[in-house]
PDB file of C-alpha atoms in Angstrom:
ATOM      1  CA  MET A   1     112.545  91.723  54.134  1.00  0.00           C
ATOM      2  CA  MET A   2     110.658  88.816  55.966  1.00  0.00           C
ATOM      3  CA  PHE A   3     110.248  89.647  59.357  1.00  0.00           C
ATOM      4  CA  THR A   4     109.416  87.000  62.440  1.00  0.00           C
ATOM      5  CA  LYS A   5     107.315  87.527  65.397  1.00  0.00           C
ATOM      6  CA  LEU A   6     109.175  87.569  68.840  1.00  0.00           C
ATOM      7  CA  PRO A   7     108.595  84.705  70.954  1.00  0.00           C
ATOM      8  CA  SER A   8     106.929  85.545  74.518  1.00  0.00           C
ATOM      9  CA  ALA A   9     108.432  84.398  77.415  1.00  0.00           C
ATOM     10  CA  THR A  10     107.104  80.900  77.565  1.00  0.00           C
ATOM     11  CA  THR A  11     107.614  79.696  74.082  1.00  0.00           C
ATOM     12  CA  ALA A  12     111.483  81.170  74.452  1.00  0.00           C
ATOM     13  CA  GLY A  13     111.632  78.515  77.501  1.00  0.00           C
ATOM     14  CA  GLN A  14     110.094  75.854  75.760  1.00  0.00           C
ATOM     15  CA  ASP A  15     112.215  76.758  72.391  1.00  0.00           C
ATOM     16  CA  GLN A  16     115.271  75.976  75.171  1.00  0.00           C
ATOM     17  CA  LEU A  17     113.976  73.405  76.474  1.00  0.00           C
ATOM     18  CA  ILE A  18     113.824  71.540  72.813  1.00  0.00           C
ATOM     19  CA  TRP A  19     117.212  72.948  72.328  1.00  0.00           C
ATOM     20  CA  LYS A  20     118.850  71.199  74.869  1.00  0.00           C
ATOM     21  CA  VAL A  21     117.580  67.742  74.973  1.00  0.00           C
ATOM     22  CA  LEU A  22     117.956  67.834  71.341  1.00  0.00           C
ATOM     23  CA  PHE A  23     121.554  69.323  71.410  1.00  0.00           C
ATOM     24  CA  ASP A  24     122.274  65.869  74.153  1.00  0.00           C
ATOM     25  CA  ARG A  25     120.515  63.518  71.904  1.00  0.00           C
ATOM     26  CA  GLN A  26     122.585  63.989  68.899  1.00  0.00           C
ATOM     27  CA  THR A  27     125.815  64.472  70.359  1.00  0.00           C
ATOM     28  CA  ALA A  28     125.544  61.450  72.066  1.00  0.00           C
ATOM     29  CA  LEU A  29     124.261  59.428  68.951  1.00  0.00           C
ATOM     30  CA  LEU A  30     127.082  61.148  66.945  1.00  0.00           C
ATOM     31  CA  HIS A  31     130.188  60.297  68.586  1.00  0.00           C
ATOM     32  CA  ARG A  32     132.541  58.802  66.309  1.00  0.00           C
ATOM     33  CA  ARG A  33     129.726  58.816  63.656  1.00  0.00           C
ATOM     34  CA  ALA A  34     129.906  62.277  62.759  1.00  0.00           C
ATOM     35  CA  ALA A  35     132.635  63.722  60.111  1.00  0.00           C
ATOM     36  CA  PRO A  36     135.469  65.298  61.779  1.00  0.00           C
ATOM     37  CA  ALA A  37     134.837  68.418  59.912  1.00  0.00           C
ATOM     38  CA  PHE A  38     131.285  68.458  62.150  1.00  0.00           C
ATOM     39  CA  SER A  39     133.172  67.993  65.421  1.00  0.00           C
ATOM     40  CA  GLU A  40     135.927  70.700  64.969  1.00  0.00           C
ATOM     41  CA  GLY A  41     132.896  73.144  63.573  1.00  0.00           C
ATOM     42  CA  LEU A  42     130.983  72.432  66.789  1.00  0.00           C
ATOM     43  CA  ALA A  43     134.296  73.559  68.987  1.00  0.00           C
ATOM     44  CA  ARG A  44     134.731  75.713  67.359  1.00  0.00           C
ATOM     45  CA  LEU A  45     131.543  78.168  67.658  1.00  0.00           C
ATOM     46  CA  GLY A  46     131.223  77.044  70.924  1.00  0.00           C
ATOM     47  CA  MET A  47     127.861  75.727  70.601  1.00  0.00           C
ATOM     48  CA  ARG A  48     126.076  74.223  74.176  1.00  0.00           C
ATOM     49  CA  ARG A  49     123.396  72.507  75.305  1.00  0.00           C
ATOM     50  CA  GLU A  50     122.141  75.782  77.801  1.00  0.00           C
ATOM     51  CA  ALA A  51     121.460  77.964  75.524  1.00  0.00           C
ATOM     52  CA  ILE A  52     120.253  78.692  71.705  1.00  0.00           C
ATOM     53  CA  PRO A  53     123.195  80.396  70.296  1.00  0.00           C
ATOM     54  CA  ASP A  54     122.997  84.115  69.019  1.00  0.00           C
ATOM     55  CA  ILE A  55     122.439  83.998  65.160  1.00  0.00           C
ATOM     56  CA  GLY A  56     124.542  87.264  64.342  1.00  0.00           C
ATOM     57  CA  GLU A  57     127.469  86.074  66.552  1.00  0.00           C
ATOM     58  CA  LEU A  58     127.647  82.696  64.623  1.00  0.00           C
ATOM     59  CA  SER A  59     127.702  84.882  61.191  1.00  0.00           C
ATOM     60  CA  ALA A  60     130.427  86.748  62.228  1.00  0.00           C
ATOM     61  CA  THR A  61     132.402  83.693  63.246  1.00  0.00           C
ATOM     62  CA  VAL A  62     131.609  82.128  60.270  1.00  0.00           C
ATOM     63  CA  PHE A  63     132.453  84.788  57.829  1.00  0.00           C
ATOM     64  CA  GLU A  64     135.432  85.465  59.506  1.00  0.00           C
ATOM     65  CA  ASN A  65     136.276  81.725  58.666  1.00  0.00           C
ATOM     66  CA  THR A  66     134.695  80.997  54.864  1.00  0.00           C
ATOM     67  CA  GLY A  67     133.110  84.646  54.047  1.00  0.00           C
ATOM     68  CA  TRP A  68     129.939  83.720  54.292  1.00  0.00           C
ATOM     69  CA  ALA A  69     126.358  84.990  56.519  1.00  0.00           C
ATOM     70  CA  LEU A  70     123.674  83.864  57.836  1.00  0.00           C
ATOM     71  CA  ALA A  71     120.687  84.836  56.840  1.00  0.00           C
ATOM     72  CA  PRO A  72     117.490  84.278  58.997  1.00  0.00           C
ATOM     73  CA  VAL A  73     114.018  83.406  57.217  1.00  0.00           C
ATOM     74  CA  GLY A  74     110.933  82.914  58.998  1.00  0.00           C
ATOM     75  CA  ARG A  75     110.348  79.734  57.245  1.00  0.00           C
ATOM     76  CA  PRO A  76     112.180  77.752  54.662  1.00  0.00           C
ATOM     77  CA  PHE A  77     111.263  79.293  51.098  1.00  0.00           C
ATOM     78  CA  GLU A  78     111.092  77.122  47.483  1.00  0.00           C
ATOM     79  CA  PRO A  79     114.669  75.969  45.527  1.00  0.00           C
ATOM     80  CA  GLY A  80     115.115  79.126  43.395  1.00  0.00           C
ATOM     81  CA  ALA A  81     114.957  81.383  46.573  1.00  0.00           C
ATOM     82  CA  PHE A  82     117.581  79.174  48.493  1.00  0.00           C
ATOM     83  CA  PHE A  83     120.417  78.639  45.965  1.00  0.00           C
ATOM     84  CA  GLU A  84     120.440  82.351  44.535  1.00  0.00           C
ATOM     85  CA  LEU A  85     121.688  83.036  48.713  1.00  0.00           C
ATOM     86  CA  LEU A  86     123.623  80.376  48.234  1.00  0.00           C
ATOM     87  CA  ALA A  87     125.487  82.119  44.796  1.00  0.00           C
ATOM     88  CA  GLU A  88     126.004  85.118  47.301  1.00  0.00           C
ATOM     89  CA  ARG A  89     127.634  83.022  50.453  1.00  0.00           C
ATOM     90  CA  ARG A  90     124.704  83.622  52.538  1.00  0.00           C
ATOM     91  CA  PHE A  91     122.809  80.716  54.565  1.00  0.00           C
ATOM     92  CA  PRO A  92     119.326  80.382  55.301  1.00  0.00           C
ATOM     93  CA  VAL A  93     118.057  79.975  59.192  1.00  0.00           C
ATOM     94  CA  VAL A  94     114.907  79.384  59.653  1.00  0.00           C
ATOM     95  CA  THR A  95     114.248  80.972  63.262  1.00  0.00           C
ATOM     96  CA  ARG A  96     111.505  78.577  63.991  1.00  0.00           C
ATOM     97  CA  ILE A  97     112.577  75.385  66.314  1.00  0.00           C
ATOM     98  CA  ARG A  98     110.884  71.956  65.990  1.00  0.00           C
ATOM     99  CA  PRO A  99     107.710  71.169  67.911  1.00  0.00           C
ATOM    100  CA  MET A 100     108.670  68.406  70.954  1.00  0.00           C
ATOM    101  CA  HIS A 101     106.460  65.725  68.775  1.00  0.00           C
ATOM    102  CA  ALA A 102     109.202  66.180  65.574  1.00  0.00           C
ATOM    103  CA  PHE A 103     112.194  65.257  67.938  1.00  0.00           C
ATOM    104  CA  ASP A 104     113.044  62.115  65.822  1.00  0.00           C
ATOM    105  CA  PHE A 105     112.283  63.827  61.977  1.00  0.00           C
ATOM    106  CA  SER A 106     111.524  67.231  60.653  1.00  0.00           C
ATOM    107  CA  PRO A 107     110.391  67.311  57.709  1.00  0.00           C
ATOM    108  CA  GLN A 108     111.290  70.745  57.132  1.00  0.00           C
ATOM    109  CA  PRO A 109     114.221  72.647  58.376  1.00  0.00           C
ATOM    110  CA  ASP A 110     114.214  74.018  61.627  1.00  0.00           C
ATOM    111  CA  LEU A 111     116.540  76.206  63.973  1.00  0.00           C
ATOM    112  CA  PHE A 112     118.461  73.150  64.930  1.00  0.00           C
ATOM    113  CA  HIS A 113     118.795  71.445  61.618  1.00  0.00           C
ATOM    114  CA  ASP A 114     120.156  74.613  60.206  1.00  0.00           C
ATOM    115  CA  LEU A 115     122.375  76.211  63.565  1.00  0.00           C
ATOM    116  CA  PHE A 116     123.178  72.728  64.723  1.00  0.00           C
ATOM    117  CA  GLY A 117     123.023  70.586  61.564  1.00  0.00           C
ATOM    118  CA  HIS A 118     124.413  73.302  59.068  1.00  0.00           C
ATOM    119  CA  VAL A 119     126.484  76.014  60.633  1.00  0.00           C
ATOM    120  CA  PRO A 120     129.346  74.134  61.905  1.00  0.00           C
ATOM    121  CA  MET A 121     130.243  72.467  58.214  1.00  0.00           C
ATOM    122  CA  LEU A 122     129.953  76.116  57.291  1.00  0.00           C
ATOM    123  CA  LEU A 123     133.310  76.719  58.911  1.00  0.00           C
ATOM    124  CA  ASP A 124     134.801  74.111  56.210  1.00  0.00           C
ATOM    125  CA  LYS A 125     136.207  76.003  53.562  1.00  0.00           C
ATOM    126  CA  GLY A 126     135.937  72.748  51.126  1.00  0.00           C
ATOM    127  CA  LEU A 127     132.083  72.653  51.990  1.00  0.00           C
ATOM    128  CA  ALA A 128     131.371  76.377  51.717  1.00  0.00           C
ATOM    129  CA  ASP A 129     133.033  76.771  48.486  1.00  0.00           C
ATOM    130  CA  PHE A 130     130.748  73.466  47.367  1.00  0.00           C
ATOM    131  CA  LEU A 131     127.862  75.400  48.322  1.00  0.00           C
ATOM    132  CA  HIS A 132     128.824  78.822  46.619  1.00  0.00           C
ATOM    133  CA  MET A 133     129.694  76.436  43.159  1.00  0.00           C
ATOM    134  CA  LEU A 134     126.057  75.071  43.705  1.00  0.00           C
ATOM    135  CA  GLY A 135     124.420  78.518  43.882  1.00  0.00           C
ATOM    136  CA  GLN A 136     126.193  80.105  41.013  1.00  0.00           C
ATOM    137  CA  ALA A 137     125.636  76.588  38.685  1.00  0.00           C
ATOM    138  CA  TYR A 138     121.740  77.176  39.997  1.00  0.00           C
ATOM    139  CA  ARG A 139     121.424  80.595  38.811  1.00  0.00           C
ATOM    140  CA  ALA A 140     122.934  79.805  35.952  1.00  0.00           C
ATOM    141  CA  GLN A 141     120.776  77.793  34.312  1.00  0.00           C
ATOM    142  CA  PRO A 142     117.119  78.352  32.895  1.00  0.00           C
ATOM    143  CA  VAL A 143     113.862  78.087  35.138  1.00  0.00           C
ATOM    144  CA  GLY A 144     111.859  74.664  35.394  1.00  0.00           C
ATOM    145  CA  SER A 145     115.848  72.599  33.571  1.00  0.00           C
ATOM    146  CA  PRO A 146     116.479  69.156  34.611  1.00  0.00           C
ATOM    147  CA  ALA A 147     119.877  70.629  35.245  1.00  0.00           C
ATOM    148  CA  ARG A 148     117.956  72.652  38.703  1.00  0.00           C
ATOM    149  CA  GLU A 149     116.642  69.469  39.045  1.00  0.00           C
ATOM    150  CA  GLN A 150     120.141  67.672  39.022  1.00  0.00           C
ATOM    151  CA  LEU A 151     121.676  69.892  40.667  1.00  0.00           C
ATOM    152  CA  TRP A 152     119.287  70.153  43.899  1.00  0.00           C
ATOM    153  CA  ALA A 153     119.696  65.838  43.718  1.00  0.00           C
ATOM    154  CA  LEU A 154     123.232  66.862  44.413  1.00  0.00           C
ATOM    155  CA  TYR A 155     123.065  69.413  47.161  1.00  0.00           C
ATOM    156  CA  PHE A 156     120.507  66.910  48.898  1.00  0.00           C
ATOM    157  CA  PHE A 157     122.283  63.686  48.717  1.00  0.00           C
ATOM    158  CA  THR A 158     125.860  65.653  49.544  1.00  0.00           C
ATOM    159  CA  ALA A 159     125.098  68.935  52.011  1.00  0.00           C
ATOM    160  CA  GLU A 160     121.958  66.797  53.775  1.00  0.00           C
ATOM    161  CA  PHE A 161     122.160  63.706  53.659  1.00  0.00           C
ATOM    162  CA  GLY A 162     126.070  63.208  52.711  1.00  0.00           C
ATOM    163  CA  LEU A 163     128.224  60.247  54.047  1.00  0.00           C
ATOM    164  CA  VAL A 164     132.214  60.842  53.714  1.00  0.00           C
ATOM    165  CA  GLN A 165     134.648  57.884  54.501  1.00  0.00           C
ATOM    166  CA  HIS A 166     137.004  58.536  57.591  1.00  0.00           C
ATOM    167  CA  GLU A 167     139.489  56.033  59.074  1.00  0.00           C
ATOM    168  CA  GLU A 168     137.855  53.403  57.342  1.00  0.00           C
ATOM    169  CA  GLN A 169     134.872  53.909  58.322  1.00  0.00           C
ATOM    170  CA  PRO A 170     131.572  56.140  56.675  1.00  0.00           C
ATOM    171  CA  ARG A 171     131.161  59.716  58.760  1.00  0.00           C
ATOM    172  CA  LEU A 172     128.076  61.610  58.730  1.00  0.00           C
ATOM    173  CA  TYR A 173     127.959  65.193  57.708  1.00  0.00           C
ATOM    174  CA  GLY A 174     124.908  65.742  56.235  1.00  0.00           C
ATOM    175  CA  ALA A 175     122.729  68.203  58.347  1.00  0.00           C
ATOM    176  CA  GLY A 176     119.771  66.223  57.867  1.00  0.00           C
ATOM    177  CA  LEU A 177     121.285  63.501  59.261  1.00  0.00           C
ATOM    178  CA  LEU A 178     123.428  65.246  61.767  1.00  0.00           C
ATOM    179  CA  SER A 179     120.030  66.756  63.413  1.00  0.00           C
ATOM    180  CA  SER A 180     117.600  63.645  63.075  1.00  0.00           C
ATOM    181  CA  ALA A 181     117.999  61.244  65.697  1.00  0.00           C
ATOM    182  CA  GLY A 182     115.389  58.814  63.506  1.00  0.00           C
ATOM    183  CA  GLU A 183     117.498  59.336  60.251  1.00  0.00           C
ATOM    184  CA  ILE A 184     120.619  58.670  61.980  1.00  0.00           C
ATOM    185  CA  HIS A 185     118.984  55.254  63.344  1.00  0.00           C
ATOM    186  CA  HIS A 186     117.552  54.654  59.576  1.00  0.00           C
ATOM    187  CA  CYS A 187     121.291  55.795  57.671  1.00  0.00           C
ATOM    188  CA  VAL A 188     123.281  53.219  60.062  1.00  0.00           C
ATOM    189  CA  ASN A 189     120.872  50.393  59.806  1.00  0.00           C
ATOM    190  CA  GLU A 190     122.401  47.387  58.683  1.00  0.00           C
ATOM    191  CA  ASN A 191     119.333  47.172  55.758  1.00  0.00           C
ATOM    192  CA  THR A 192     120.140  50.519  54.610  1.00  0.00           C
ATOM    193  CA  PRO A 193     122.276  51.028  51.331  1.00  0.00           C
ATOM    194  CA  ARG A 194     125.131  53.401  51.842  1.00  0.00           C
ATOM    195  CA  LEU A 195     126.688  53.362  47.967  1.00  0.00           C
ATOM    196  CA  VAL A 196     129.744  54.971  47.204  1.00  0.00           C
ATOM    197  CA  PHE A 197     129.441  58.498  45.728  1.00  0.00           C
ATOM    198  CA  ASP A 198     129.150  58.683  41.742  1.00  0.00           C
ATOM    199  CA  LEU A 199     127.945  61.923  40.215  1.00  0.00           C
ATOM    200  CA  ALA A 200     126.007  60.135  37.394  1.00  0.00           C
ATOM    201  CA  THR A 201     123.965  58.169  39.730  1.00  0.00           C
ATOM    202  CA  VAL A 202     123.477  60.907  42.707  1.00  0.00           C
ATOM    203  CA  LEU A 203     122.034  62.969  39.485  1.00  0.00           C
ATOM    204  CA  ARG A 204     119.258  60.916  38.709  1.00  0.00           C
ATOM    205  CA  THR A 205     118.127  59.206  42.112  1.00  0.00           C
ATOM    206  CA  PRO A 206     114.518  61.115  43.124  1.00  0.00           C
ATOM    207  CA  VAL A 207     114.898  63.464  46.331  1.00  0.00           C
ATOM    208  CA  SER A 208     112.267  63.361  48.883  1.00  0.00           C
ATOM    209  CA  GLY A 209     112.270  65.384  51.793  1.00  0.00           C
ATOM    210  CA  THR A 210     109.051  64.072  53.713  1.00  0.00           C
ATOM    211  CA  ARG A 211     110.281  60.558  54.734  1.00  0.00           C
ATOM    212  CA  TYR A 212     113.634  59.081  55.435  1.00  0.00           C
ATOM    213  CA  GLN A 213     116.068  58.134  52.271  1.00  0.00           C
ATOM    214  CA  ASN A 214     115.975  54.839  50.548  1.00  0.00           C
ATOM    215  CA  GLN A 215     119.731  55.323  50.217  1.00  0.00           C
ATOM    216  CA  TYR A 216     122.439  57.610  50.877  1.00  0.00           C
ATOM    217  CA  PHE A 217     126.129  58.410  49.467  1.00  0.00           C
ATOM    218  CA  VAL A 218     129.319  58.137  50.230  1.00  0.00           C
ATOM    219  CA  LEU A 219     132.526  60.296  49.838  1.00  0.00           C
ATOM    220  CA  PRO A 220     135.620  58.516  49.901  1.00  0.00           C
ATOM    221  CA  ALA A 221     137.715  61.630  50.322  1.00  0.00           C
ATOM    222  CA  TRP A 222     136.355  65.063  51.299  1.00  0.00           C
ATOM    223  CA  GLU A 223     138.284  66.856  48.277  1.00  0.00           C
ATOM    224  CA  GLN A 224     135.913  64.537  45.810  1.00  0.00           C
ATOM    225  CA  LEU A 225     133.231  66.820  47.268  1.00  0.00           C
ATOM    226  CA  THR A 226     134.590  69.992  45.073  1.00  0.00           C
ATOM    227  CA  ASP A 227     136.038  67.353  42.052  1.00  0.00           C
ATOM    228  CA  CYS A 228     132.537  66.924  41.135  1.00  0.00           C
ATOM    229  CA  VAL A 229     131.282  70.284  40.932  1.00  0.00           C
ATOM    230  CA  ALA A 230     133.825  71.115  37.837  1.00  0.00           C
ATOM    231  CA  GLU A 231     132.174  68.323  36.865  1.00  0.00           C
ATOM    232  CA  LEU A 232     129.068  68.453  36.989  1.00  0.00           C
ATOM    233  CA  ALA A 233     130.375  71.663  35.148  1.00  0.00           C
ATOM    234  CA  GLY A 234     131.035  69.806  32.236  1.00  0.00           C
ATOM    235  CA  LEU A 235     128.068  68.188  31.990  1.00  0.00           C
ATOM    236  CA  LEU A 236     126.005  71.014  32.058  1.00  0.00           C
ATOM    237  CA  ALA A 237     127.834  72.597  29.256  1.00  0.00           C
ATOM    238  CA  ILE A 238     127.341  69.653  26.787  1.00  0.00           C
ATOM    239  CA  ALA A 239     124.156  69.596  27.951  1.00  0.00           C
TER     240      ALA A 239
END
């Protein structure tokens, strides 16, 4: 079991300020840029700029809608433990928020990235089922296998940095985009490649969590997210 140190009153006040500033900036940037599933989830959860949400209350709401629970953790951990939680329909939420100097881009998941970026999307059954299937597929592969690297790439370029076509425009749904002003500006830049989602291409694209992405992948339709898991299962079976 992982215990986290309770914040002091000063630290808690600073965390609330960071949450408020990030919330205001991201909601402004995401106007007409976020996928409908994100905007709907944010509204249903009742997230507000004034206060960091209670993880237990959010977990109860997510569970009612998709059968998932939130698992508070003190820090990010390696992919094996992460996917094991996904296989159990549990999503880890880091309890520490980024410092002020990392407003534009945080190389590691933090409280804002997880609560603001991931949790609203967990209310969408399609995405929740997709994450569960990814967790189960990862668990079934041998430790150190190339298949696990491929599954990590698929997660990375969908749940973290994915876009989906909506009303003839690419809309953001990946948490790494939804929670990062710097990543949004980089993604929407006309010189940044935004490629049509192709599973084979995604699986062989290198993953980097320490800088902005070289390219992003746009799903032609939301339904393709779950379809690609079945396609991937076939590829893994052949391999």
